[in-house]
Structure formats: structure tokens, C-alpha cells
Short mmCIF file of C-alpha atoms and ligand atoms in Angstrom, two decimals:
data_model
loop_
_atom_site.label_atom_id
_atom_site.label_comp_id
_atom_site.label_asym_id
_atom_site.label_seq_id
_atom_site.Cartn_x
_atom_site.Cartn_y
_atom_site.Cartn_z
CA UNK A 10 4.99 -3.91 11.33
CA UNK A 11 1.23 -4.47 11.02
CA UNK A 12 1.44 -2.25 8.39
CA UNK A 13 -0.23 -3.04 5.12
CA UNK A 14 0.62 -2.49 1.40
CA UNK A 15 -1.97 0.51 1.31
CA UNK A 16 -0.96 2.01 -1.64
CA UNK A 17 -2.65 -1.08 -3.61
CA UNK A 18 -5.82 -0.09 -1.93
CA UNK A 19 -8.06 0.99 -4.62
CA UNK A 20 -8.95 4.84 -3.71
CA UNK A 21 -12.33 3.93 -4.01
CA UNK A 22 -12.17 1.85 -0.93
CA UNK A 23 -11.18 4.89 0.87
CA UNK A 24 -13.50 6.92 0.39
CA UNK A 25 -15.97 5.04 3.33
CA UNK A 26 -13.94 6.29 5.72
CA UNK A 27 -12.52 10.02 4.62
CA UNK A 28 -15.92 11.19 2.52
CA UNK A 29 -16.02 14.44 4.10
CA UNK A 30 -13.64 17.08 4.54
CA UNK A 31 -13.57 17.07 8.35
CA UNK A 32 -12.59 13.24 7.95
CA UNK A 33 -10.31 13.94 5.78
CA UNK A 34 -8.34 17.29 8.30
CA UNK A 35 -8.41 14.53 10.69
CA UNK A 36 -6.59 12.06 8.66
CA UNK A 37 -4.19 14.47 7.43
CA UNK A 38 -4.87 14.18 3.67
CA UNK A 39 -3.24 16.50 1.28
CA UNK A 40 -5.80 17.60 -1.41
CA UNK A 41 -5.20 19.48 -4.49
CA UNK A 42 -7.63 21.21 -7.05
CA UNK A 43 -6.20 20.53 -10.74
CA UNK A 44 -7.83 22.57 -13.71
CA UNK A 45 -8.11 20.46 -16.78
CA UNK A 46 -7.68 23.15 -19.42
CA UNK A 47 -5.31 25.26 -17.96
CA UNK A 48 -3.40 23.03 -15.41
CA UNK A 49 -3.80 25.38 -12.35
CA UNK A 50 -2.69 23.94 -9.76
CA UNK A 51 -3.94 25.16 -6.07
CA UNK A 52 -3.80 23.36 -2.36
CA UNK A 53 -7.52 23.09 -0.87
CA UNK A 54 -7.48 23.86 2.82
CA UNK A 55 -9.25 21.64 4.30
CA UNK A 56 -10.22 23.07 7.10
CA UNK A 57 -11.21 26.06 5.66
CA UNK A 58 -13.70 24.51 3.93
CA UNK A 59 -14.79 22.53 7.15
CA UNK A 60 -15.42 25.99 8.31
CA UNK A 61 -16.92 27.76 5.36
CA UNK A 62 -19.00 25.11 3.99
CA UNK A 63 -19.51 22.75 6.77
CA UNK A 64 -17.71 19.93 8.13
CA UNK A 65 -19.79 17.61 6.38
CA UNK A 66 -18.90 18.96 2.75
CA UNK A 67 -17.44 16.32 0.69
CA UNK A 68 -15.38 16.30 -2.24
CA UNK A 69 -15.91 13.54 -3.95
CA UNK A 70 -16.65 13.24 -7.72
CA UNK A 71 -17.29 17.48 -7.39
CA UNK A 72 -16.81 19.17 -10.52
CA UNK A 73 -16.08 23.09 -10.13
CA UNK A 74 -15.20 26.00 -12.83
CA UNK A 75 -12.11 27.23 -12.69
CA UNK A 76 -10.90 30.23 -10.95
CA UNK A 77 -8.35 31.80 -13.10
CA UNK A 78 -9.44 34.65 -14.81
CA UNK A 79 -10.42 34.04 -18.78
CA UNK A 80 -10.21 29.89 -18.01
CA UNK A 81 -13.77 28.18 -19.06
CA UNK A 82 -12.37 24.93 -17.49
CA UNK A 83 -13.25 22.74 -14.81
CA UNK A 84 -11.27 22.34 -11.65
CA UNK A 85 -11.22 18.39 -10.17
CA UNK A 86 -9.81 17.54 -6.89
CA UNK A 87 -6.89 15.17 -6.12
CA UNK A 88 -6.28 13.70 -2.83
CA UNK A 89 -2.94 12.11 -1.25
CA UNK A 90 -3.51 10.12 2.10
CA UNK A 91 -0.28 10.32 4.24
CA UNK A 92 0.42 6.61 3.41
CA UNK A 93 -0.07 7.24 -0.52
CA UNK A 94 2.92 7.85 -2.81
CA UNK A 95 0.73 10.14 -4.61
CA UNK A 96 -2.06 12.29 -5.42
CA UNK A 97 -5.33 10.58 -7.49
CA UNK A 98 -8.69 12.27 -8.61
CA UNK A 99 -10.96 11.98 -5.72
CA UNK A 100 -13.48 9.96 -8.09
CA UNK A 101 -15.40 6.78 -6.80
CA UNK A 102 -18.32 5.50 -8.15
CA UNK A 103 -21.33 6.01 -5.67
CA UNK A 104 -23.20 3.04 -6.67
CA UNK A 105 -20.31 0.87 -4.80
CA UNK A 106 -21.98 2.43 -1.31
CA UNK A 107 -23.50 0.49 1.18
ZN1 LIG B 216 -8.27 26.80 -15.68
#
């Protein structure tokens, strides 16, 4: 019912509308933070960091070190939209903006 086949949409194309963190609260996203050497896994509040950092914060194609003890890795974050099926790397080119 009116309802399209979203989970075709590129993630890049959703970016435009959920680039910050308060857009993305608002849209209930579910956003993980995956090292890539270790595999630690952790659930990014949202909101927190709407409060912390600003509403504005986004966190798109952001790169941060790890936070487990003795890990020299990189943490990158992975979002799920409520219509997705599941999570992808919240990576979009920026040259694609208009
Ligand atoms: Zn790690």
C-alpha cells in the first residue's frame, strides 16, 4: 500500500535526508559501530550523541579508533533504517551532493 521496494534504494540515496544524527533519532534508525580488526561490536545512541556532540553531528563516512583496550583498529558505523532488512556501512560518496 503506497509502499515502495525501499530496500533496493541505494543507501547512498538516503543519506539526503538522515545526514545527521538528530535526523536520523527522528527516523528511528538503528546504528551500530563495527571495529574492523577486532569485530567489536557496540550500539551508538543516537541521541546521546545529539546531545554530546550536537544535533547536527553526522556520521557519515567517519572513521574512529577503536575503543577496546590494546585494539589499534578503526571503528566504522553501520546504519539500519526501520524499513531496511539490514545494517550497511554508513559510506556515500560526497561528491554525489547537490
Ligand atoms: Zn577493535
Amino acid at each position: 500500500m503506497g509502499s515502495r521496494n525501499s530496500d533496493r534504494i541505494p543507501i547512498q540515496m538516503r543519506r539526503r535526508k538522515c545526514e545527521t544524527v538528530a535526523d536520523m533519532a527522528a527516523q528511528g534508525w538503528d546504528v551500530l559501530s563495527k571495529c574492523q580488526a577486532c569485530g567489536l561490536v557496540m550500539r551508538v545512541n543516537l541521541k546521546m550523541i545529539a546531545k554530546v556532540s550536537g544535533p547536527a553531528t553526522s556520521l557519515w563516512n567517519r572513521k574512529q579508533r577503536c575503543r577496546r583496550v590494546g585494539c589499534t583498529g578503526f571503528i566504522e558505523f553501520q546504519g539500519r533504517a526501520p524499513d531496511m532488512h539490514w545494517h550497511e556501512t554508513l559510506a556515500a560518496p560526497s561528491d554525489g551532493e547537490m
